[in-house]
Short mmCIF file of C-alpha atoms and ligand atoms in Angstrom, two decimals:
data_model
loop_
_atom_site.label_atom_id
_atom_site.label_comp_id
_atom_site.label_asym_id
_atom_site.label_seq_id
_atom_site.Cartn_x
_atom_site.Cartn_y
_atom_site.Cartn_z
CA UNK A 10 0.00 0.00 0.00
CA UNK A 11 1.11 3.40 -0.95
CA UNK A 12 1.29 5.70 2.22
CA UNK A 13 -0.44 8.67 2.75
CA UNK A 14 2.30 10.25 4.57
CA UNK A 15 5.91 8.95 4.05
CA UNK A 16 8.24 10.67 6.91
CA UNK A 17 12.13 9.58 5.57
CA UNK A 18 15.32 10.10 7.76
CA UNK A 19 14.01 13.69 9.32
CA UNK A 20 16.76 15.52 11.32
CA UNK A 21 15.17 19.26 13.11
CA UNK A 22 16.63 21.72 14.67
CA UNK A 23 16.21 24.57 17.35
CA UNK A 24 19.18 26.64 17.36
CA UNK A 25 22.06 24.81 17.14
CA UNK A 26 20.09 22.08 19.31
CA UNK A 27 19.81 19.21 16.95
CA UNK A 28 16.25 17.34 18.39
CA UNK A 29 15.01 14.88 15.84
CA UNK A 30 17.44 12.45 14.78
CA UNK A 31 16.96 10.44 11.45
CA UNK A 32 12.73 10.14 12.37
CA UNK A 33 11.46 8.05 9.58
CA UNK A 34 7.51 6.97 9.58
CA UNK A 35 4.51 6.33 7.72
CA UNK A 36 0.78 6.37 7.64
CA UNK A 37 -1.52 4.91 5.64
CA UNK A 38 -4.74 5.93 4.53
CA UNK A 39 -7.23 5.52 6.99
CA UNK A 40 -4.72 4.49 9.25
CA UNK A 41 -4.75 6.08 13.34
CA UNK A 42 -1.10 5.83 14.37
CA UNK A 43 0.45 7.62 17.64
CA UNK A 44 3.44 8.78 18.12
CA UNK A 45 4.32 8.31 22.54
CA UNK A 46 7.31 9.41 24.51
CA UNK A 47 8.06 11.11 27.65
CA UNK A 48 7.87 14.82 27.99
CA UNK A 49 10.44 16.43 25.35
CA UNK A 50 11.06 13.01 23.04
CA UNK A 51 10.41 15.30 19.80
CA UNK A 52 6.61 13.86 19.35
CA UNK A 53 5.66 17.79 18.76
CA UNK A 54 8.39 18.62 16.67
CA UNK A 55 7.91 15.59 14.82
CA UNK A 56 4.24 17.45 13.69
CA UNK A 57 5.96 20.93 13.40
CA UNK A 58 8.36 18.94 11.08
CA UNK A 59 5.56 17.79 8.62
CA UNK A 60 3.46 20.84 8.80
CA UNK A 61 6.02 22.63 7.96
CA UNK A 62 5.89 25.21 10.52
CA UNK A 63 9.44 24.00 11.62
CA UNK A 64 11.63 25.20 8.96
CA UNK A 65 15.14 24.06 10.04
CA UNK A 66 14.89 20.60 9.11
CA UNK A 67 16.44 17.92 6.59
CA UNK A 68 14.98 14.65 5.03
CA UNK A 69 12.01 13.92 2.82
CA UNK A 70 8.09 14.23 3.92
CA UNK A 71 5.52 13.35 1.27
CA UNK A 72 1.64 13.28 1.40
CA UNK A 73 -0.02 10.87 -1.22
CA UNK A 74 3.05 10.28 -3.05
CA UNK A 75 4.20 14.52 -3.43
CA UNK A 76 7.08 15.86 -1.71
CA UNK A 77 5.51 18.12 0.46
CA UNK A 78 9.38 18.59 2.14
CA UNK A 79 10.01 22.33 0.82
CA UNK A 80 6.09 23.61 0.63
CA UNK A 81 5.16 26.31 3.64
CA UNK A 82 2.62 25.19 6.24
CA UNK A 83 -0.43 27.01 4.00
CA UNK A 84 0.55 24.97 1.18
CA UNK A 85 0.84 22.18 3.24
CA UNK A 86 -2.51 21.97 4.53
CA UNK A 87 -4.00 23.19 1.12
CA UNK A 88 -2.62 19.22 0.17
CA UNK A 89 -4.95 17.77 3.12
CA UNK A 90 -3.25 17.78 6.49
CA UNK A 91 -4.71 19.53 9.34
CA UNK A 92 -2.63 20.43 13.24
CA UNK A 93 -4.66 20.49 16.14
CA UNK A 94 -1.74 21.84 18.49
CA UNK A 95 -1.86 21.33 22.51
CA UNK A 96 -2.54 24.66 23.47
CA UNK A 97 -6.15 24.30 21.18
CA UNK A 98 -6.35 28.07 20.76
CA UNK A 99 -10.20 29.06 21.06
CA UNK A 100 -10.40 32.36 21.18
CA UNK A 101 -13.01 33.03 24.10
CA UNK A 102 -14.52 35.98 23.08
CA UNK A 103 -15.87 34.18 19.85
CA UNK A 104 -18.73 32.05 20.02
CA UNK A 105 -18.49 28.32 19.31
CA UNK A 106 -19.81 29.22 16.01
CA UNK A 107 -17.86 32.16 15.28
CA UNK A 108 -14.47 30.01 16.46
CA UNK A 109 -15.81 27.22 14.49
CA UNK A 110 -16.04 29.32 11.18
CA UNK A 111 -12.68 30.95 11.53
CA UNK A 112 -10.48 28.27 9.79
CA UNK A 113 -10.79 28.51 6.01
CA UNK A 114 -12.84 25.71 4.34
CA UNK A 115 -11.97 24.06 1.09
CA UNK A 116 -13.96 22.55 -1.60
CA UNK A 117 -14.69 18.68 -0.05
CA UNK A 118 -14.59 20.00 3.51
CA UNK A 119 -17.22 19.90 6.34
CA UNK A 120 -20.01 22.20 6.31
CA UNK A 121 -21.04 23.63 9.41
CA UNK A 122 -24.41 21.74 9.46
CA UNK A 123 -22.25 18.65 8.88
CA UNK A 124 -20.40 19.27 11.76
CA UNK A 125 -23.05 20.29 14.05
CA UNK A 126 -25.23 17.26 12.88
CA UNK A 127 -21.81 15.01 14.15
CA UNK A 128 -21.54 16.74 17.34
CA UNK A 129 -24.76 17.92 18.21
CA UNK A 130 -23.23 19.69 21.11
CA UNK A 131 -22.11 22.09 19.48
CA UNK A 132 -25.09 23.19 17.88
CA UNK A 133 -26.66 23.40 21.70
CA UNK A 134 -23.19 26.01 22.33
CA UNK A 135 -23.62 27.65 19.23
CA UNK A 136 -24.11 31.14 20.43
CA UNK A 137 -21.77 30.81 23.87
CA UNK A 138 -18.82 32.87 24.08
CA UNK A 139 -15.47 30.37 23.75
CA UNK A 140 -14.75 31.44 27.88
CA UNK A 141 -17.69 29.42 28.47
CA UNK A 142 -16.62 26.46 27.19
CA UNK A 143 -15.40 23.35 29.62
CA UNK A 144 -11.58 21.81 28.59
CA UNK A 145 -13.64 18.82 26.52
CA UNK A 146 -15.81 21.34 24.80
CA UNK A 147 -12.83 23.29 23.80
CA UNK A 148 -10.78 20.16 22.34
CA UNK A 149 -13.36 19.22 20.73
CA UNK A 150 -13.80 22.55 19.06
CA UNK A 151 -10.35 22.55 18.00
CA UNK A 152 -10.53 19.23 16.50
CA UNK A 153 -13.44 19.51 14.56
CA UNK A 154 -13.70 23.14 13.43
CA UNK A 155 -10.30 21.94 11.31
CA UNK A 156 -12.61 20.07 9.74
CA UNK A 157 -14.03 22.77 6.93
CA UNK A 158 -10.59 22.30 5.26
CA UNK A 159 -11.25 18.75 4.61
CA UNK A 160 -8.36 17.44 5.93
CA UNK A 161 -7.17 13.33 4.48
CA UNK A 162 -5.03 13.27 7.40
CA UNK A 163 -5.40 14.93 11.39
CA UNK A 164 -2.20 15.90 13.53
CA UNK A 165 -3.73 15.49 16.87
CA UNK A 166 -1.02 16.94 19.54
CA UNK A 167 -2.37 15.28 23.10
CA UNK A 168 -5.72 15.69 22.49
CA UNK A 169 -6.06 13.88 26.75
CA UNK A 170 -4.16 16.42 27.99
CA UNK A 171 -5.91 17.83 31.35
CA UNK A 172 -9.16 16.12 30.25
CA UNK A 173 -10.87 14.43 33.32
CA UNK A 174 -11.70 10.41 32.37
CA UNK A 175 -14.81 10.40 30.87
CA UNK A 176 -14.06 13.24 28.51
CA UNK A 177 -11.16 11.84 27.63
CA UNK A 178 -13.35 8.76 26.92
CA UNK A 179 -15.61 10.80 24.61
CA UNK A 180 -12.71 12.53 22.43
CA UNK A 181 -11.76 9.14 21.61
CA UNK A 182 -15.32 8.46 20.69
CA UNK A 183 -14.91 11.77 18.22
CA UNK A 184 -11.89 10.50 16.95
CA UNK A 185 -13.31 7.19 15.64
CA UNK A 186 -16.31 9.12 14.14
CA UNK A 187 -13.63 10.97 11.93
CA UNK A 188 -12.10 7.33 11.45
CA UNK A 189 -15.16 5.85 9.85
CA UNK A 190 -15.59 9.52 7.79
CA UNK A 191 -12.00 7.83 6.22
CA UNK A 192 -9.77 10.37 7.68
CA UNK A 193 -6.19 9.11 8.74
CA UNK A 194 -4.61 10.49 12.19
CA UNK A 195 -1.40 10.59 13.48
CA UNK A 196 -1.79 11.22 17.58
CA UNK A 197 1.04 12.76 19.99
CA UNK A 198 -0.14 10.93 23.50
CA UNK A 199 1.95 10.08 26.90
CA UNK A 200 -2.05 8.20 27.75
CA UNK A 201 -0.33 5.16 26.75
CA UNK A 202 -4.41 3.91 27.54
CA UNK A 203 -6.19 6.57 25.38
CA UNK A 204 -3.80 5.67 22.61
CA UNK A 205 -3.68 2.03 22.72
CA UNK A 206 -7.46 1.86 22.42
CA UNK A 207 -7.43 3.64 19.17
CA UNK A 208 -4.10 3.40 17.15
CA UNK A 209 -3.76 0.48 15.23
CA UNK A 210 0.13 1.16 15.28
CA UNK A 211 2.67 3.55 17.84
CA UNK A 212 5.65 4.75 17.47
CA UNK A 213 8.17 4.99 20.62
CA UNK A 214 9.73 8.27 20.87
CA UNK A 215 12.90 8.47 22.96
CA UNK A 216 15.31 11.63 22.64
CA UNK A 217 14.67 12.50 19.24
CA UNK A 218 14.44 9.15 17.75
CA UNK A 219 12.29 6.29 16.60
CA UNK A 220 12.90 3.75 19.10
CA UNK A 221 10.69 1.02 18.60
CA UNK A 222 7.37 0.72 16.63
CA UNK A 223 4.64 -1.46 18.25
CA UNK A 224 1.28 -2.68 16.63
CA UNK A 225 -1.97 -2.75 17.97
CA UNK A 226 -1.87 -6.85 18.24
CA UNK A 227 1.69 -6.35 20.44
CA UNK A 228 0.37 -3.88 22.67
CA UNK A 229 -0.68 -6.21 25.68
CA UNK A 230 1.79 -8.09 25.31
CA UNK A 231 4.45 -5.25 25.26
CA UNK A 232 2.39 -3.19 27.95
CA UNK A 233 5.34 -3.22 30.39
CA UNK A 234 7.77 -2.05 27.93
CA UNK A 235 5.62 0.38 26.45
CA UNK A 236 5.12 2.08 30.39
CA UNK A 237 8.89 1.57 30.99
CA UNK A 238 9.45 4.04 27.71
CA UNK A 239 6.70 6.49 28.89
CA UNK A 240 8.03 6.40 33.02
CA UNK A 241 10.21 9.85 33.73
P1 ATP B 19 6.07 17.59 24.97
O1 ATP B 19 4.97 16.66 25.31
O2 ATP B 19 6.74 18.18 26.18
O3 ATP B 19 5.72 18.61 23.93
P2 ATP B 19 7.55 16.30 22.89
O4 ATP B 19 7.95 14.86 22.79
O5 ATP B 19 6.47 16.75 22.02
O6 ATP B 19 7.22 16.64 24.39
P3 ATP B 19 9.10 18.42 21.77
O7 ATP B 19 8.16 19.49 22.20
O8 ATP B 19 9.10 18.00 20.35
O9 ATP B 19 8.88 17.13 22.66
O10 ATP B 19 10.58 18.84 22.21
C1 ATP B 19 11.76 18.14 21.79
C2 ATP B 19 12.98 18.86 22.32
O11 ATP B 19 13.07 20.14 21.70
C3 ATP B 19 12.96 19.13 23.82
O12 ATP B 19 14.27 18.96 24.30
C4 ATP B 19 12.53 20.58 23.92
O13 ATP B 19 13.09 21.16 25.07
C5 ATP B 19 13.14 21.17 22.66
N1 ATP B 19 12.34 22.30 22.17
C6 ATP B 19 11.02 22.30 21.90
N2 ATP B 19 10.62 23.50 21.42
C7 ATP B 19 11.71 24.28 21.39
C8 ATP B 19 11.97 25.63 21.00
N3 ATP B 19 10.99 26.42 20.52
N4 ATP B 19 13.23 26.10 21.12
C9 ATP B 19 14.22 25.31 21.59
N5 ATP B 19 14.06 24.02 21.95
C10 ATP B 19 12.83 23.51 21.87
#
């Protein structure tokens, strides 16, 4: 199978601080693979990296077969990848609506209806300011209103993060909605649990490189490993 995305011997830098070291990966279509690691691994850079927001990089990145390696981030997600970054970025004097209409959309992409009929919830906030929103509202904001763009494939940086249990629960309920929609996702996660209940493959991230790569079938099996490489 041809992968959708095709990460080959990526090296990044901050500064003179070389942080990813020879990352190579893959995902294929309609794949959900997470990359885990301790704090500081290079799971975010890795997504800076292939967005293209991080610009001081080598190696080759391409997205259905094009080199995306040299293209800036707009260009990048004009070819079908989408970042939901950590820090989600609702802007809380918007309404849901108004935050949820902010991204561009793209021919193919979600309408707003579509969205709202997906995640009724939403429509209920519709006309709440982004303030008002809990943490899960807000993640699931920022996942979804990427959406318009029609993204093949989601960058999902710890979409857990801070979440109590049961949200955390239903943002992995979202993400297999966009999983049966066909989308691909490559996840950032230190929930080893979160991520082993939805990625059918994970990547171990230790000090900037590719450690060890661990399918869905190996995960029980590996469990004690897998905890030993996410333990500070
Ligand atoms: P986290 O969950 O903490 O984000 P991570 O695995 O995603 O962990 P990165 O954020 O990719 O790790 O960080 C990798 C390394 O790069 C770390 O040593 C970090 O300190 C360093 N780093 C990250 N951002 C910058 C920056 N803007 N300038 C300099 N160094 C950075």
């Amino acid at each position: 199978m041809t992968p959708l995305l095709s990460v080959q011997d990526l090296n990044a830098f901050y500064g003179q601080s070389h942080v990813l070291r020879g990352v190579t990966l893959h995902v294929n279509p309609g794949e959900v693979v997470s990359l885990i690691g301790r704090n500081g691994a290079g799971k975010t850079t890795t997504l800076k990296s292939v967005m293209g927001v991080l610009r001081s990089r080598t190696g080759q990145i391409t997205f259905g077969g094009q080199d995306i390696s040299r293209l800036p981030s707009n260009r990048v997600a004009a070819q079908g990848l989408a970042w939901v970054p950590e820090e989600r970025a609702i802007l809380s004097t918007l309404t849901v609506r108004e935050n949820l209409e902010l991204p561009p959309s793209r021919p193919g992409g979600w309408s707003t209806e579509r969205i709202y009929d997906a995640f009724p919830v939403l429509r209920e906030r519709g006309h709440h300011p982004g303030s008002k929103l809990s943490g899960g509202e807000q993640q699931m904001l920022a996942m979804v209103r990427v959406l318009r763009a029609g993204p093949k494939l989601l960058l999902l940086d710890e979409p857990s993060e801070g979440l109590a249990p049961v949200i955390v629960q239903r943002i992995g309920e979202i993400i297999d909605t966009l999983r049966q929609s066909g989308m691909a996702v490559l996840l950032v996660e230190q929930n080893l649990k979160f991520a082993s209940r939805l990625a059918d493959r994970h990547y171990v991230f230790v000090d900037g490189q590719i450690v060890d790569e661990v399918p869905r079938e190996q995960v029980e099996a590996r469990r004690e490993d897998l905890l030993r490489y996410l333990s500070v």
